[in-house]
Coordinates of C-alpha atoms and ligand atoms in Angstrom, one line a residue:
M1 CA 100.2 70.5 102.3
S2 CA 101.4 73.2 99.8
R3 CA 101.0 72.3 96.1
G4 CA 104.2 74.2 95.4
E5 CA 105.5 77.7 95.2
V6 CA 104.6 80.5 92.8
N7 CA 106.2 84.0 92.4
I8 CA 104.2 86.9 91.3
V9 CA 106.0 90.1 90.2
G10 CA 103.9 93.3 90.7
A11 CA 101.3 94.0 93.4
G12 CA 99.2 96.4 91.3
L13 CA 95.6 95.4 90.5
A14 CA 96.0 91.9 89.1
G15 CA 98.9 90.7 91.3
P16 CA 97.2 90.5 94.7
L17 CA 94.0 89.1 93.2
L18 CA 95.9 86.3 91.4
A19 CA 97.9 85.7 94.6
M20 CA 94.6 85.1 96.5
L21 CA 93.2 82.8 93.9
L22 CA 96.4 80.7 93.8
A23 CA 96.7 80.6 97.6
R24 CA 93.1 79.3 97.8
R25 CA 94.1 76.5 95.5
G26 CA 96.9 75.5 97.9
F27 CA 100.0 77.2 96.4
A28 CA 102.5 79.2 98.5
V29 CA 102.7 82.6 96.8
T30 CA 105.4 85.2 97.1
L31 CA 104.3 88.6 95.7
Y32 CA 107.2 91.0 94.9
E33 CA 106.4 94.7 94.5
R34 CA 109.0 97.4 93.7
R35 CA 107.0 100.2 95.5
E36 CA 106.6 100.5 99.2
D37 CA 103.5 99.1 100.8
P38 CA 100.6 101.4 99.5
R39 CA 98.7 100.9 102.7
H40 CA 101.4 103.1 104.4
A41 CA 102.2 105.4 101.5
S42 CA 100.5 108.2 99.7
A43 CA 99.0 107.6 96.2
V44 CA 101.4 107.9 93.3
A45 CA 100.4 110.9 91.1
G46 CA 100.3 110.2 87.4
R47 CA 98.4 106.9 87.3
S48 CA 94.7 107.2 86.8
I49 CA 93.0 108.0 90.0
N50 CA 89.8 106.2 89.3
L51 CA 88.8 103.5 86.9
A52 CA 85.6 102.1 85.4
L53 CA 84.9 98.7 86.8
A54 CA 82.6 96.6 84.5
A55 CA 81.0 93.1 84.4
R56 CA 84.2 91.2 83.6
G57 CA 86.1 92.7 86.5
I58 CA 83.2 92.3 88.8
R59 CA 82.8 88.6 87.9
A60 CA 86.5 88.0 88.7
L61 CA 86.2 89.8 92.1
E62 CA 83.0 87.8 92.8
H63 CA 84.9 84.6 91.9
A64 CA 87.5 85.6 94.6
G65 CA 84.8 86.4 97.1
L66 CA 85.8 90.0 97.3
M67 CA 82.7 91.9 96.2
T68 CA 81.4 92.5 99.7
S69 CA 84.6 94.5 100.5
V70 CA 84.8 96.2 97.1
R71 CA 81.2 97.3 96.8
P72 CA 81.5 100.3 99.2
L73 CA 84.2 101.7 96.9
M74 CA 82.0 101.6 93.8
I75 CA 79.8 104.5 92.4
P76 CA 77.3 103.4 89.7
M77 CA 77.5 105.3 86.4
R78 CA 74.4 104.7 84.3
G79 CA 75.6 106.2 81.1
R80 CA 77.7 108.8 79.4
M81 CA 76.7 112.4 80.1
V82 CA 77.7 114.2 76.9
H83 CA 78.6 117.9 77.3
E84 CA 78.3 119.4 73.8
L85 CA 79.4 123.0 73.3
G86 CA 76.4 125.3 73.6
R87 CA 73.9 122.6 74.7
P88 CA 72.7 121.3 78.0
P89 CA 74.4 117.9 79.0
A90 CA 72.5 114.8 77.8
L91 CA 72.7 111.3 79.2
L92 CA 73.3 108.4 76.8
P93 CA 72.5 105.3 79.0
Y94 CA 74.8 102.3 78.8
G95 CA 71.9 99.9 78.8
Q96 CA 68.2 99.6 78.6
R97 CA 67.7 98.3 82.1
E98 CA 68.6 100.2 85.3
T99 CA 71.0 97.4 86.3
E100 CA 73.1 97.9 83.1
V101 CA 75.7 100.2 84.6
I102 CA 79.4 100.4 85.1
Y103 CA 81.1 101.6 88.3
S104 CA 83.7 104.2 89.1
V105 CA 86.3 102.9 91.7
G106 CA 89.4 104.6 93.1
R107 CA 92.6 102.9 92.1
A108 CA 94.5 103.5 95.3
A109 CA 91.6 102.3 97.5
L110 CA 91.1 99.2 95.4
N111 CA 94.8 98.5 95.4
R112 CA 95.0 98.9 99.2
L113 CA 92.0 96.7 99.7
L114 CA 93.4 93.9 97.4
I115 CA 96.8 94.0 99.2
D116 CA 95.1 94.0 102.6
E117 CA 93.0 91.0 101.7
A118 CA 96.1 89.2 100.3
A119 CA 98.1 90.1 103.4
G120 CA 95.5 88.4 105.6
Q121 CA 96.2 85.0 103.9
P122 CA 98.9 82.8 105.5
D123 CA 100.1 81.3 102.2
I124 CA 100.9 84.7 100.7
T125 CA 104.2 86.5 101.5
L126 CA 104.3 90.1 100.5
R127 CA 107.7 91.6 99.7
F128 CA 107.6 95.4 99.1
G129 CA 110.6 97.4 97.9
E130 CA 111.8 94.4 95.8
A131 CA 112.0 95.1 92.1
C132 CA 112.5 92.5 89.5
E133 CA 115.5 93.4 87.5
A134 CA 115.7 90.4 85.2
V135 CA 114.6 86.8 84.6
S136 CA 116.6 83.9 83.2
P137 CA 114.6 80.9 82.2
A138 CA 117.9 79.2 81.1
R139 CA 119.4 79.6 84.7
D140 CA 116.0 79.3 86.4
R141 CA 116.5 82.7 88.1
L142 CA 114.3 85.6 89.1
V143 CA 116.7 88.5 89.8
L144 CA 115.6 91.1 92.4
N145 CA 116.9 94.4 93.4
V146 CA 116.3 94.8 97.2
L147 CA 116.7 98.1 99.1
Q148 CA 118.9 97.8 102.2
G149 CA 119.0 99.6 105.6
D150 CA 116.6 102.1 106.9
R151 CA 114.5 102.4 103.8
A152 CA 114.1 98.7 103.3
G153 CA 110.6 98.1 101.9
A154 CA 110.6 101.4 100.0
V155 CA 111.3 102.1 96.3
V156 CA 114.9 101.8 95.2
R157 CA 116.0 105.2 93.9
P158 CA 118.7 105.4 91.2
G159 CA 122.2 105.2 92.7
E160 CA 120.9 104.1 96.1
A161 CA 122.5 101.1 98.0
S162 CA 120.6 98.0 97.2
A163 CA 121.4 94.3 97.1
R164 CA 120.7 91.8 94.4
R165 CA 118.9 88.6 95.4
E166 CA 118.2 85.7 93.2
V167 CA 115.5 83.1 93.6
S168 CA 114.2 80.2 91.5
L169 CA 111.5 81.1 89.0
A170 CA 109.3 78.5 90.7
P171 CA 107.2 79.5 88.3
T172 CA 106.9 83.3 88.0
I173 CA 103.9 85.2 86.8
A174 CA 104.6 88.7 85.8
T175 CA 101.9 91.2 86.7
D176 CA 104.3 94.2 86.6
G177 CA 102.2 96.3 84.3
A178 CA 102.5 98.1 81.0
G179 CA 106.2 98.8 81.4
S180 CA 106.9 95.2 82.6
A181 CA 110.5 94.5 83.5
V182 CA 110.0 90.8 83.1
R183 CA 108.7 91.3 79.6
A184 CA 111.7 93.6 78.8
S185 CA 114.1 91.0 80.1
L186 CA 112.6 88.3 78.0
A187 CA 112.6 90.6 75.0
A188 CA 116.3 91.3 75.5
Q189 CA 116.9 87.5 75.4
E190 CA 114.8 87.3 72.3
L191 CA 112.4 85.0 74.0
V192 CA 109.5 87.3 73.6
A193 CA 108.8 89.6 70.6
V194 CA 107.3 93.0 71.7
R195 CA 105.7 95.6 69.5
E196 CA 104.6 98.8 71.1
E197 CA 102.1 101.1 69.3
P198 CA 102.2 104.5 71.0
L199 CA 99.2 106.8 70.6
D200 CA 100.0 110.3 69.5
H201 CA 97.6 111.6 72.2
D202 CA 98.7 112.0 75.8
Y203 CA 96.6 112.5 78.9
K204 CA 96.6 114.7 82.0
E205 CA 94.4 114.3 85.1
L206 CA 92.7 117.3 86.9
A207 CA 90.8 117.2 90.2
I208 CA 87.3 118.6 90.4
P209 CA 86.7 119.3 94.1
P210 CA 83.3 118.9 95.7
A211 CA 81.0 122.0 95.5
A212 CA 79.4 122.8 98.8
G213 CA 80.3 119.4 100.1
R214 CA 78.7 117.6 97.2
H215 CA 79.7 116.3 93.7
A216 CA 79.8 119.3 91.3
L217 CA 78.3 117.2 88.5
D218 CA 75.8 114.3 88.4
P219 CA 77.8 111.6 90.2
N220 CA 76.0 108.7 88.5
A221 CA 77.4 109.3 85.1
L222 CA 80.7 109.2 83.2
H223 CA 81.0 112.8 81.9
V224 CA 82.4 113.3 78.4
W225 CA 83.2 116.6 76.6
P226 CA 83.7 115.3 73.1
R227 CA 85.5 117.8 70.8
R228 CA 86.3 115.6 67.7
G229 CA 90.1 115.9 67.8
F230 CA 90.3 115.7 71.6
M231 CA 88.1 115.2 74.7
L232 CA 87.8 115.7 78.4
I233 CA 86.2 113.0 80.6
A234 CA 85.4 112.9 84.4
L235 CA 84.6 110.0 86.7
P236 CA 83.2 110.5 90.3
N237 CA 85.0 109.6 93.5
T238 CA 83.4 108.6 96.8
D239 CA 84.8 111.7 98.6
G240 CA 82.5 114.0 96.5
S241 CA 85.2 115.0 94.0
F242 CA 85.6 114.0 90.3
T243 CA 88.8 113.1 88.5
A244 CA 88.8 114.7 85.0
T245 CA 91.2 113.4 82.3
L246 CA 92.1 115.6 79.4
F247 CA 93.1 113.6 76.2
L248 CA 94.9 115.8 73.6
P249 CA 97.3 115.3 70.7
R250 CA 100.9 115.8 71.8
Q251 CA 101.5 118.2 68.9
G252 CA 99.5 120.6 66.7
A253 CA 97.3 123.6 67.2
Q254 CA 95.1 121.8 69.7
G255 CA 97.8 119.8 71.4
F256 CA 99.6 119.8 74.7
A257 CA 102.6 121.5 73.0
V258 CA 100.8 124.8 72.7
L259 CA 99.4 124.9 76.2
G260 CA 102.1 126.5 78.3
G261 CA 102.2 129.7 80.4
G262 CA 100.5 133.0 79.9
G263 CA 97.0 131.9 80.5
T264 CA 96.8 129.5 77.5
V265 CA 95.4 126.7 79.5
D266 CA 92.7 128.9 81.1
A267 CA 91.8 130.3 77.7
F268 CA 91.6 126.8 76.1
F269 CA 89.3 125.6 78.8
A270 CA 87.1 128.7 78.7
R271 CA 86.7 128.2 74.9
E272 CA 86.4 124.4 74.7
F273 CA 84.9 123.4 78.0
P274 CA 83.1 126.5 79.4
D275 CA 80.9 124.5 81.8
A276 CA 83.9 122.5 83.1
R277 CA 86.2 125.5 83.5
P278 CA 84.6 126.9 86.8
L279 CA 84.7 123.4 88.3
V280 CA 88.6 123.4 88.5
P281 CA 89.4 126.6 90.4
D282 CA 93.2 126.0 90.4
L283 CA 93.3 124.8 86.8
E284 CA 96.6 126.5 85.8
R285 CA 98.4 125.2 88.8
Q286 CA 97.1 121.6 88.4
F287 CA 97.8 121.6 84.7
H288 CA 101.5 122.6 85.3
E289 CA 102.0 120.3 88.3
H290 CA 100.4 117.1 87.1
P291 CA 102.3 114.8 84.8
Q292 CA 101.5 114.3 81.2
G293 CA 101.0 110.6 80.7
R294 CA 101.7 108.5 77.6
L295 CA 99.3 105.9 76.2
G296 CA 99.8 103.0 73.9
T297 CA 99.1 99.4 73.1
V298 CA 101.6 96.6 73.8
H299 CA 101.6 93.5 71.7
A300 CA 103.8 90.7 73.0
A301 CA 104.2 87.1 71.9
P302 CA 104.5 84.5 73.3
W303 CA 103.1 85.3 76.8
H304 CA 104.6 82.2 78.4
I305 CA 108.0 80.4 78.4
G306 CA 107.5 76.7 79.1
C307 CA 106.4 75.9 82.7
E308 CA 108.5 78.8 84.1
L309 CA 107.1 82.1 83.2
L310 CA 103.8 83.8 82.3
L311 CA 103.0 87.4 81.4
L312 CA 99.5 88.5 82.6
G313 CA 97.4 91.7 82.7
D314 CA 99.1 94.8 81.3
A315 CA 102.5 93.1 81.2
A316 CA 101.0 90.8 78.4
H317 CA 98.5 93.2 76.7
A318 CA 98.5 96.8 77.8
I319 CA 95.8 98.8 75.9
V320 CA 94.7 102.4 75.6
P321 CA 92.1 103.3 78.2
F322 CA 89.1 104.3 76.0
H323 CA 87.0 101.3 76.7
G324 CA 87.8 101.3 80.4
Q325 CA 88.8 97.6 80.1
G326 CA 92.5 97.2 81.0
M327 CA 91.9 96.4 84.6
N328 CA 88.8 94.4 83.8
A329 CA 90.7 92.3 81.3
A330 CA 93.5 91.8 83.8
F331 CA 91.0 90.7 86.5
E332 CA 89.4 88.4 83.9
D333 CA 92.9 86.9 83.2
C334 CA 93.2 86.0 86.9
R335 CA 89.9 84.2 86.9
V336 CA 90.6 82.3 83.7
L337 CA 94.0 81.2 84.9
D338 CA 92.5 80.1 88.2
E339 CA 89.9 78.0 86.5
L340 CA 92.5 76.3 84.3
I341 CA 94.6 75.1 87.3
D342 CA 92.7 72.0 88.0
R343 CA 91.9 71.3 84.4
H344 CA 95.7 70.8 83.6
E345 CA 98.4 68.9 85.5
N346 CA 101.3 71.2 85.1
W347 CA 102.2 74.9 84.6
K348 CA 103.3 74.4 81.0
A349 CA 99.8 73.1 80.0
R350 CA 98.1 75.8 82.2
F351 CA 100.1 78.6 80.7
A352 CA 99.6 77.3 77.1
A353 CA 95.8 77.0 77.7
F354 CA 95.7 80.5 79.2
E355 CA 97.4 82.0 76.2
A356 CA 95.3 80.2 73.7
E357 CA 92.1 81.3 75.5
R358 CA 93.0 84.9 76.3
R359 CA 95.0 86.0 73.2
P360 CA 92.0 86.5 70.8
N361 CA 90.2 88.4 73.5
A362 CA 93.1 90.6 74.3
E363 CA 93.6 91.4 70.6
A364 CA 89.9 92.2 70.2
I365 CA 89.8 94.6 73.2
A366 CA 93.0 96.3 72.1
R367 CA 91.4 97.1 68.7
M368 CA 88.1 98.1 70.2
A369 CA 89.8 100.4 72.8
V370 CA 91.6 102.4 70.0
E371 CA 88.3 102.5 68.0
N372 CA 86.4 103.7 71.1
Y373 CA 88.6 106.8 71.3
G374 CA 87.0 107.9 68.0
E375 CA 83.6 107.0 69.3
M376 CA 83.9 109.0 72.5
R377 CA 85.4 112.2 71.0
E378 CA 83.4 112.2 67.7
A379 CA 80.7 109.6 67.0
V380 CA 78.6 110.6 70.1
L381 CA 78.2 114.0 68.4
E382 CA 76.5 112.6 65.4
P383 CA 72.7 112.6 65.5
S384 CA 72.7 109.0 64.0
F385 CA 74.6 107.8 67.1
Ligands
FAD1 P1 99.3 97.6 87.2 O1 98.1 97.8 87.9 O2 100.0 98.6 86.5 O3 100.3 97.0 88.3 C1 101.7 96.7 88.1 C2 102.4 96.7 89.4 O4 103.7 96.2 89.2 C3 102.6 98.1 90.0 O5 102.2 98.0 91.4 C4 104.1 98.4 89.9 O6 104.6 99.2 90.9 C5 104.7 97.0 89.9 N1 106.0 96.9 89.2 C6 106.3 97.5 88.1 N2 107.6 97.1 87.8 C7 108.0 96.2 88.7 C8 109.2 95.5 88.9 N3 110.3 95.6 88.1 N4 109.3 94.7 90.0 C9 108.3 94.6 90.9 N5 107.1 95.3 90.7 C10 107.0 96.1 89.6 N6 91.3 100.0 83.1 C11 90.0 99.8 83.3 O7 89.5 98.6 83.4 N7 89.1 100.8 83.5 C12 89.4 102.1 83.4 O8 88.6 103.0 83.5 C13 90.8 102.4 83.1 N8 91.2 103.7 83.0 C14 92.5 103.9 82.8 C15 92.9 105.2 82.6 C16 94.3 105.5 82.4 C17 94.7 107.0 82.2 C18 95.2 104.5 82.3 C19 96.7 104.8 82.0 C20 94.8 103.2 82.4 C21 93.5 102.9 82.7 N9 93.0 101.5 82.8 C22 91.7 101.3 83.0 C23 94.0 100.4 82.7 C24 94.4 99.8 84.0 O9 95.0 100.9 84.8 C25 95.4 98.7 83.8 O10 94.9 97.8 82.8 C26 95.6 97.9 85.1 O11 96.2 98.7 86.1 C27 96.4 96.6 84.8 O12 96.7 96.0 86.0 P2 98.0 95.2 86.2 O13 98.0 94.6 87.5 O14 98.3 94.4 85.0 O15 99.2 96.4 86.2

């Protein structure tokens, strides 16, 4: 017999994992996602293509019994390969033992795998093309915007015919990411205080294709080109390519603002990243076509409203990506909440215990992630490091 219903808003990385853990505990879970089913759609450009998966994330995936399926997606990275100007690349190992590694994993493949595994469970209902518009704890309502007609199950475009649907909160767990609509709705009702700390550096992703069918750089390392005020990094993909990410200030002499047409991008790469420049043959085209992403930290409090609502993952604590820990922390959130279920009788107590346990960790990793930007682009250049 079902232990009751739970809604989850957002089928990114945390949502499907949490759905599986709750279904295993006997809850009937409905997972709402505004996008179309990623198993039948092309990857969305602009979100990071690959991610560093580390011990906390792996432990949560193991806890859910998913590591056998996830392992083929993982490439071990045994350290940072530092590319200093005018010197050969040098590896700074992550640990002292060979097993102390982190892994590169493709976001789209991991997301598809998690959704596929969740779809295979009878107690999980997946509803794609249904975007949360608002929540009302006072009226016990989760308000959804659902696309109608031929494109049902796809993303609602502005101005397109859609219908509103309302369901009971049940409770509802928001895993709708850094720009969480649930969090925004609660903030508009002054139920949650939100402080966003934008970073004045943006990012842009660039693909490094395979060279002669193989990775163009050592595939078992996270490559970093630290340049003090900015940096380039690259993580390997299983298809032989790398995804490079350029982090630059928005403004200033070495910022995105000065990189426009007229060969400025090419000249910048030739000067700052001469060994990386030949690896991106269509650099100018990619640079102009790929979106420039914003980064920042989200501080929200509280994360839960009574027994009705909980923010989890990026919706509760989005951080800058320099420790590679946002997904790992979101996965760890799922494991911790799962372990609290049988220790407490009701959702109010579970949500309160979750927030008490996770908030200090989330605040710590948020600070460390900002500090690590300095380490990656500057400190690694110091001999003392
Ligand atoms: P998401 O994965 O963002 O999922 C949110 C989901 O909610 C999406 O599917 C979205 O479509 C859906 N959604 C949004 N709004 C609505 C709505 N109104 N209704 C219904 N659905 C909605 N983390 C790491 O651990 N390692 C890394 O190496 C790493 N690198 C990163 C690099 C970059 C450039 C960036 C930007 C982030 C990186 N992160 C990394 C962080 C990581 O991407 C996030 O922490 C992680 O995706 C959080 O998972 P989530 O499930 O909370 O949110």
